[in-house]
mmCIF file of C-alpha atoms in Angstrom:
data_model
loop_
_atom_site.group_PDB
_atom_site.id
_atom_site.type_symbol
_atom_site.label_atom_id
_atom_site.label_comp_id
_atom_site.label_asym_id
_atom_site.label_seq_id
_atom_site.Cartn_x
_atom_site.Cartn_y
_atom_site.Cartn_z
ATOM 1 C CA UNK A 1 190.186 94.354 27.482
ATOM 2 C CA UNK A 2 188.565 91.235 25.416
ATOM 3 C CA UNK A 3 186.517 88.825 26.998
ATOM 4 C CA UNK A 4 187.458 85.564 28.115
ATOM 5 C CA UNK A 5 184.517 83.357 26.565
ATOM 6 C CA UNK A 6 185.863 80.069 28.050
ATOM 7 C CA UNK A 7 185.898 81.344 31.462
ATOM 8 C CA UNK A 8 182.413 82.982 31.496
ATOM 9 C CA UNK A 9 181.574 79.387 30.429
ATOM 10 C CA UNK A 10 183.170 78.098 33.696
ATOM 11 C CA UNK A 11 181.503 81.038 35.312
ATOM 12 C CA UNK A 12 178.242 80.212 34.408
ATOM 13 C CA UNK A 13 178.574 76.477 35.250
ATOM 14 C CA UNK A 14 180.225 77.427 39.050
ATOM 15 C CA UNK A 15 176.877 79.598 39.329
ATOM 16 C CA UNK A 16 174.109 76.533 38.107
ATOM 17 C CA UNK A 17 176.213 74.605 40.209
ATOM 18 C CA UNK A 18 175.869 76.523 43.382
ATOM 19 C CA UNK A 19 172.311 77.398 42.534
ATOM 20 C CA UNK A 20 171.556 73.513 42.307
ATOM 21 C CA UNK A 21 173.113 72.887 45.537
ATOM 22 C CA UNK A 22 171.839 75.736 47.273
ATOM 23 C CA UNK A 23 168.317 74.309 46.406
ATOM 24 C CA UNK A 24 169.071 71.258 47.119
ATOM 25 C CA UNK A 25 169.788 72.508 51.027
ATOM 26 C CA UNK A 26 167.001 74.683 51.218
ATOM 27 C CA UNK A 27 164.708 71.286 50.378
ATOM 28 C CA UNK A 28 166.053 69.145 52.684
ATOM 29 C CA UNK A 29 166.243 72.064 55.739
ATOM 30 C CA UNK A 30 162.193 72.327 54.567
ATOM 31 C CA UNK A 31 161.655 68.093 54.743
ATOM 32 C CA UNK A 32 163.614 68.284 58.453
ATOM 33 C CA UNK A 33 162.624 71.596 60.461
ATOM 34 C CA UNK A 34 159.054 72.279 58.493
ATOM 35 C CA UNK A 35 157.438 75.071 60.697
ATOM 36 C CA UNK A 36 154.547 76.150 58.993
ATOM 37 C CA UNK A 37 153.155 79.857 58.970
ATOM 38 C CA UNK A 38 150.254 79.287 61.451
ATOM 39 C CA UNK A 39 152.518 76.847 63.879
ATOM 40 C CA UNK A 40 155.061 80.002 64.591
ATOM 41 C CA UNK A 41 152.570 81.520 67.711
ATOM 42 C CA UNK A 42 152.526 78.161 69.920
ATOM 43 C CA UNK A 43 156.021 77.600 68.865
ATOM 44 C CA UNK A 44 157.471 81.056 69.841
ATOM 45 C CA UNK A 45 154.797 81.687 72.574
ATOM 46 C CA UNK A 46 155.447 78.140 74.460
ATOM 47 C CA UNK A 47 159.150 78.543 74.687
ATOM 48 C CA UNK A 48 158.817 82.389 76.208
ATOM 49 C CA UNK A 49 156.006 80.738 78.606
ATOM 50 C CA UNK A 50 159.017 78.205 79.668
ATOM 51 C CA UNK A 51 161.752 80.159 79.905
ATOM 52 C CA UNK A 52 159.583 82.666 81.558
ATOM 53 C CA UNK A 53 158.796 80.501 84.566
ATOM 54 C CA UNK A 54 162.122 79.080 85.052
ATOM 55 C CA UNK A 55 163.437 82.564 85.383
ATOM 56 C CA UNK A 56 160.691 83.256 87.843
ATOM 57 C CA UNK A 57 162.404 81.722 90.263
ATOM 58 C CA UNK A 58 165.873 83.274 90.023
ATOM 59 C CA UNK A 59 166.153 85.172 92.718
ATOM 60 C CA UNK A 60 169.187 87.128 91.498
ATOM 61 C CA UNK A 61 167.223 89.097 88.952
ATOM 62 C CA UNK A 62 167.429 92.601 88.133
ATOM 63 C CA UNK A 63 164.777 95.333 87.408
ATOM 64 C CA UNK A 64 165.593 96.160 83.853
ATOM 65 C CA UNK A 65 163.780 99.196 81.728
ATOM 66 C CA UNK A 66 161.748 96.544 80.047
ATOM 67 C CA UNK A 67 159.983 95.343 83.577
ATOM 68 C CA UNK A 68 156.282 96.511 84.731
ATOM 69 C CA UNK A 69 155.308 97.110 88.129
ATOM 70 C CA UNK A 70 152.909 94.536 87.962
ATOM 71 C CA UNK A 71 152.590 91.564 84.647
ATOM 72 C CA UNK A 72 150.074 92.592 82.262
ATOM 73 C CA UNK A 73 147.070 90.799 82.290
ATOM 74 C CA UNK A 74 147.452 88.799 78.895
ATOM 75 C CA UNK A 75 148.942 85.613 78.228
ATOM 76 C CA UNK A 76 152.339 85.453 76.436
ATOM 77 C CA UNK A 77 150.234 83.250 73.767
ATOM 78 C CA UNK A 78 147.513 86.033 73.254
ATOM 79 C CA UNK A 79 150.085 88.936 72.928
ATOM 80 C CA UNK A 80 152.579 87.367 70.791
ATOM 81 C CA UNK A 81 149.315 86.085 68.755
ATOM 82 C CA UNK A 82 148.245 89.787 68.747
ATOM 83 C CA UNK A 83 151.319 90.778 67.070
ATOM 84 C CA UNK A 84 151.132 88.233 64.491
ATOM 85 C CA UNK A 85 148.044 89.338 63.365
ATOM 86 C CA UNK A 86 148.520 92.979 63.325
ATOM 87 C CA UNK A 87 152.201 93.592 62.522
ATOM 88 C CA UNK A 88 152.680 91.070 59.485
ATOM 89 C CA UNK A 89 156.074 90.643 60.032
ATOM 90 C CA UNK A 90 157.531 87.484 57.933
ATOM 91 C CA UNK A 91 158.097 84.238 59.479
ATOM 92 C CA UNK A 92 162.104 84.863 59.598
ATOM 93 C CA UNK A 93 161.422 88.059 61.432
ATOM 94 C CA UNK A 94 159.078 86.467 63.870
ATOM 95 C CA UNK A 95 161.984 83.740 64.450
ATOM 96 C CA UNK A 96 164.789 86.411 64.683
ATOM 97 C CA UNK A 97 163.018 88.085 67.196
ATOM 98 C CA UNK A 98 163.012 84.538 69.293
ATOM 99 C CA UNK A 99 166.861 84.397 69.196
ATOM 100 C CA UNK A 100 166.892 88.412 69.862
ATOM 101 C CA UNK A 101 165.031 87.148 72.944
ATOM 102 C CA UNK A 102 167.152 83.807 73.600
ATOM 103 C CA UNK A 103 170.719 86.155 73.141
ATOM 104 C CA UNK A 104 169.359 89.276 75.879
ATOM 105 C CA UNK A 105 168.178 85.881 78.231
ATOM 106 C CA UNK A 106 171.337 84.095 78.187
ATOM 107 C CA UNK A 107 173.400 87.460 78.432
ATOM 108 C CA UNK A 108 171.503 89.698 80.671
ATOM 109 C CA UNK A 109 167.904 90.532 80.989
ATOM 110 C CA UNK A 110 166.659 87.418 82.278
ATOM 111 C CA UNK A 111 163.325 87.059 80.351
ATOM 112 C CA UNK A 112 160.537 87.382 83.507
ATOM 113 C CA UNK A 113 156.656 88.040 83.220
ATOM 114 C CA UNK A 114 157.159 91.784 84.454
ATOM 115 C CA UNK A 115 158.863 92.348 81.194
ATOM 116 C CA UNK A 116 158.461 89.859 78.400
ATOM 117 C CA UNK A 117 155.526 91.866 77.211
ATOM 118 C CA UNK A 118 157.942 94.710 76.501
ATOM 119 C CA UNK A 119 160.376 92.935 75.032
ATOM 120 C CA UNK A 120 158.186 90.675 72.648
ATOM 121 C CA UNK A 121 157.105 93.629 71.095
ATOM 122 C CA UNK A 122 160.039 95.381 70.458
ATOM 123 C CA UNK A 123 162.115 92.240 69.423
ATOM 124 C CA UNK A 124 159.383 91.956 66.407
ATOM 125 C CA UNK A 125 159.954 95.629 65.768
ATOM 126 C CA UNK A 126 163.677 95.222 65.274
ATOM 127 C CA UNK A 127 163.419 92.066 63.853
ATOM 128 C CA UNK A 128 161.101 93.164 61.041
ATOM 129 C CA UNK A 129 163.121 96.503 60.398
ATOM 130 C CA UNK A 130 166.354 94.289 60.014
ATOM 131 C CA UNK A 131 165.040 91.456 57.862
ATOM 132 C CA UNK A 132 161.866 92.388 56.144
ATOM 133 C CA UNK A 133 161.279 94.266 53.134
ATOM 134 C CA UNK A 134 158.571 96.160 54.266
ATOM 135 C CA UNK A 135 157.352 97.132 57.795
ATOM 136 C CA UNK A 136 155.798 99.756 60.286
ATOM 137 C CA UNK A 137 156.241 102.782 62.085
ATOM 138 C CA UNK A 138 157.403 102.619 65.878
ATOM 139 C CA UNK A 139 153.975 104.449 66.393
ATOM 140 C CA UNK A 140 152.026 101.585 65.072
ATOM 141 C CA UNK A 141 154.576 98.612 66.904
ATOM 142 C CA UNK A 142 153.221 100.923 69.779
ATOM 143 C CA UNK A 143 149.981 100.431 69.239
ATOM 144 C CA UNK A 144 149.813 97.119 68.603
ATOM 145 C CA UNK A 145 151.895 96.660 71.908
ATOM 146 C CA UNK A 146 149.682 98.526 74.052
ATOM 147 C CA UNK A 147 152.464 100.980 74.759
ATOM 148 C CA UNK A 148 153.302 104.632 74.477
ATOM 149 C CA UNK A 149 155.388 105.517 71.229
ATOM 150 C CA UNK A 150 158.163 107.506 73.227
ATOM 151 C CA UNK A 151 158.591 104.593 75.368
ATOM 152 C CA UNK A 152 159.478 102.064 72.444
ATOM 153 C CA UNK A 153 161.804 104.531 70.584
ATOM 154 C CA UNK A 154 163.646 104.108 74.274
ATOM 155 C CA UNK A 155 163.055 100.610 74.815
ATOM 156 C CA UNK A 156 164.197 100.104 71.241
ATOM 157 C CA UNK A 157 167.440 101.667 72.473
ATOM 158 C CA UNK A 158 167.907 100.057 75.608
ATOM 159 C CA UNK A 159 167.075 96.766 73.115
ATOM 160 C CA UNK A 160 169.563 97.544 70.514
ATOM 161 C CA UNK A 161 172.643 98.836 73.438
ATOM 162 C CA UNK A 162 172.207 95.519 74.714
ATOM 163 C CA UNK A 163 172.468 93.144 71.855
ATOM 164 C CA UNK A 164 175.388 95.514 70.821
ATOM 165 C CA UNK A 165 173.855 96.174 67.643
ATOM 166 C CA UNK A 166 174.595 92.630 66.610
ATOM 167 C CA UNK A 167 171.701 92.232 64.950
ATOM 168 C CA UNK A 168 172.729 89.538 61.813
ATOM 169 C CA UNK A 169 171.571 85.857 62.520
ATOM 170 C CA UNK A 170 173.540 83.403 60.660
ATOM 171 C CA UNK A 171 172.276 80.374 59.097
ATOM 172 C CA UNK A 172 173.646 78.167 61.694
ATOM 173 C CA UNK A 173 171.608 79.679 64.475
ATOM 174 C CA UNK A 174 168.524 80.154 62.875
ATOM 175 C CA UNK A 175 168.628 76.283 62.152
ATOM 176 C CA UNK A 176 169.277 75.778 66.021
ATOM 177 C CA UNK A 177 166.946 78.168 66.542
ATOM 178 C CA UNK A 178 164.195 76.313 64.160
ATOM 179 C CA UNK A 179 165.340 72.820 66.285
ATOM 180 C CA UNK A 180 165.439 74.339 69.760
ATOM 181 C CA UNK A 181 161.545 75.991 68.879
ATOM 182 C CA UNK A 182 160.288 72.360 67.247
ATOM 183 C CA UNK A 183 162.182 70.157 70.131
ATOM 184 C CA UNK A 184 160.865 72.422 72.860
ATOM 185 C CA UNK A 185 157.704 72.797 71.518
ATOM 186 C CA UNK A 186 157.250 68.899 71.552
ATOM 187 C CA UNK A 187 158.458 68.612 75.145
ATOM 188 C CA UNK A 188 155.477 70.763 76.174
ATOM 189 C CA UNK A 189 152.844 69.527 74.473
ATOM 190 C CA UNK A 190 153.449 65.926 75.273
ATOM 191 C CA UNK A 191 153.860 67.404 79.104
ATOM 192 C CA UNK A 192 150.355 68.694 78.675
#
């Protein structure tokens, strides 16, 4: 079969032509949702605090796996700043792991301080196995976590069985995700 020279011309022009346009997006989603690296703790760790306390209150809560007899005694800040530090997992896998959290919330483990701990943890795990190149054992998520190895294989599970394994994040949400993290954010700092 002989090549077709004038079409791998076209081809080659459909490809800068995406590639241009594709960059231009990615610029202009950097000028308008800018989060940088060191902003993604208060970010994250201020809309868990929120959501936290206004599920505090529902009285129509149930115990899940994920729940402790009693809330640990560090801060949602201090524990999702913890894992930042020691689990290096990229800034899209530290996001990813918010909507993991924002999807089970909405659906059906309201997010409470008797188990946010839990779940923080393990939504970073996932997270970081699903999107990043390069991450750690469940031992050392475990670790870091303050939490016995066995339990976060089940808890990873549990985690998995009830995002039914829909684990992809499109573009679209992640965006939302980036605006509902930057507008919340705000809201609580200027409430401060």
């Amino acid at each position: 079969m002989a090549l077709d020279f004038e079409n791998i011309d076209a081809l080659k022009y459909v490809e800068s032509e995406i590639q241009y346009n594709s960059t231009r997006v990615e610029a202009q989603f950097e000028r308008d949702f800018e989060l940088k690296h060191d902003e993604i703790v208060p970010h994250i760790a201020s809309c868990l605090e929120l959501l936290t306390k206004r599920n505090s209150h529902d009285e129509r809560y149930e115990a899940s796996p994920f729940d402790s007899f009693e809330p640990p005694g560090i801060s949602i800040y201090d524990y999702f700043d913890r894992i930042f530090q020691y689990c290096n997992a990229s800034d899209e896998a530290l996001i990813v792991s918010y909507v993991y959290l924002y999807r089970l919330n909405a659906q059906s483990v309201p997010l409470t301080m008797y188990n946010i701990h839990r779940l923080m943890i393990t939504a970073v795990m996932i997270a970081a196995k699903h999107t990043d190149d390069v991450f750690y054992t469940n031992r050392f998520y475990a670790r870091v976590g303050g939490i016995d190895a066995d339990e976060l294989n089940r808890r990873e599970l549990d985690f998995l069985f009830l995002l039914e394994f829909s684990l992809c994040v499109s573009e679209n949400e992640f965006v939302k995700c980036l605006k509902h993290l930057i507008e919340v954010y705000d809201s609580f700092v200027n409430q401060k």
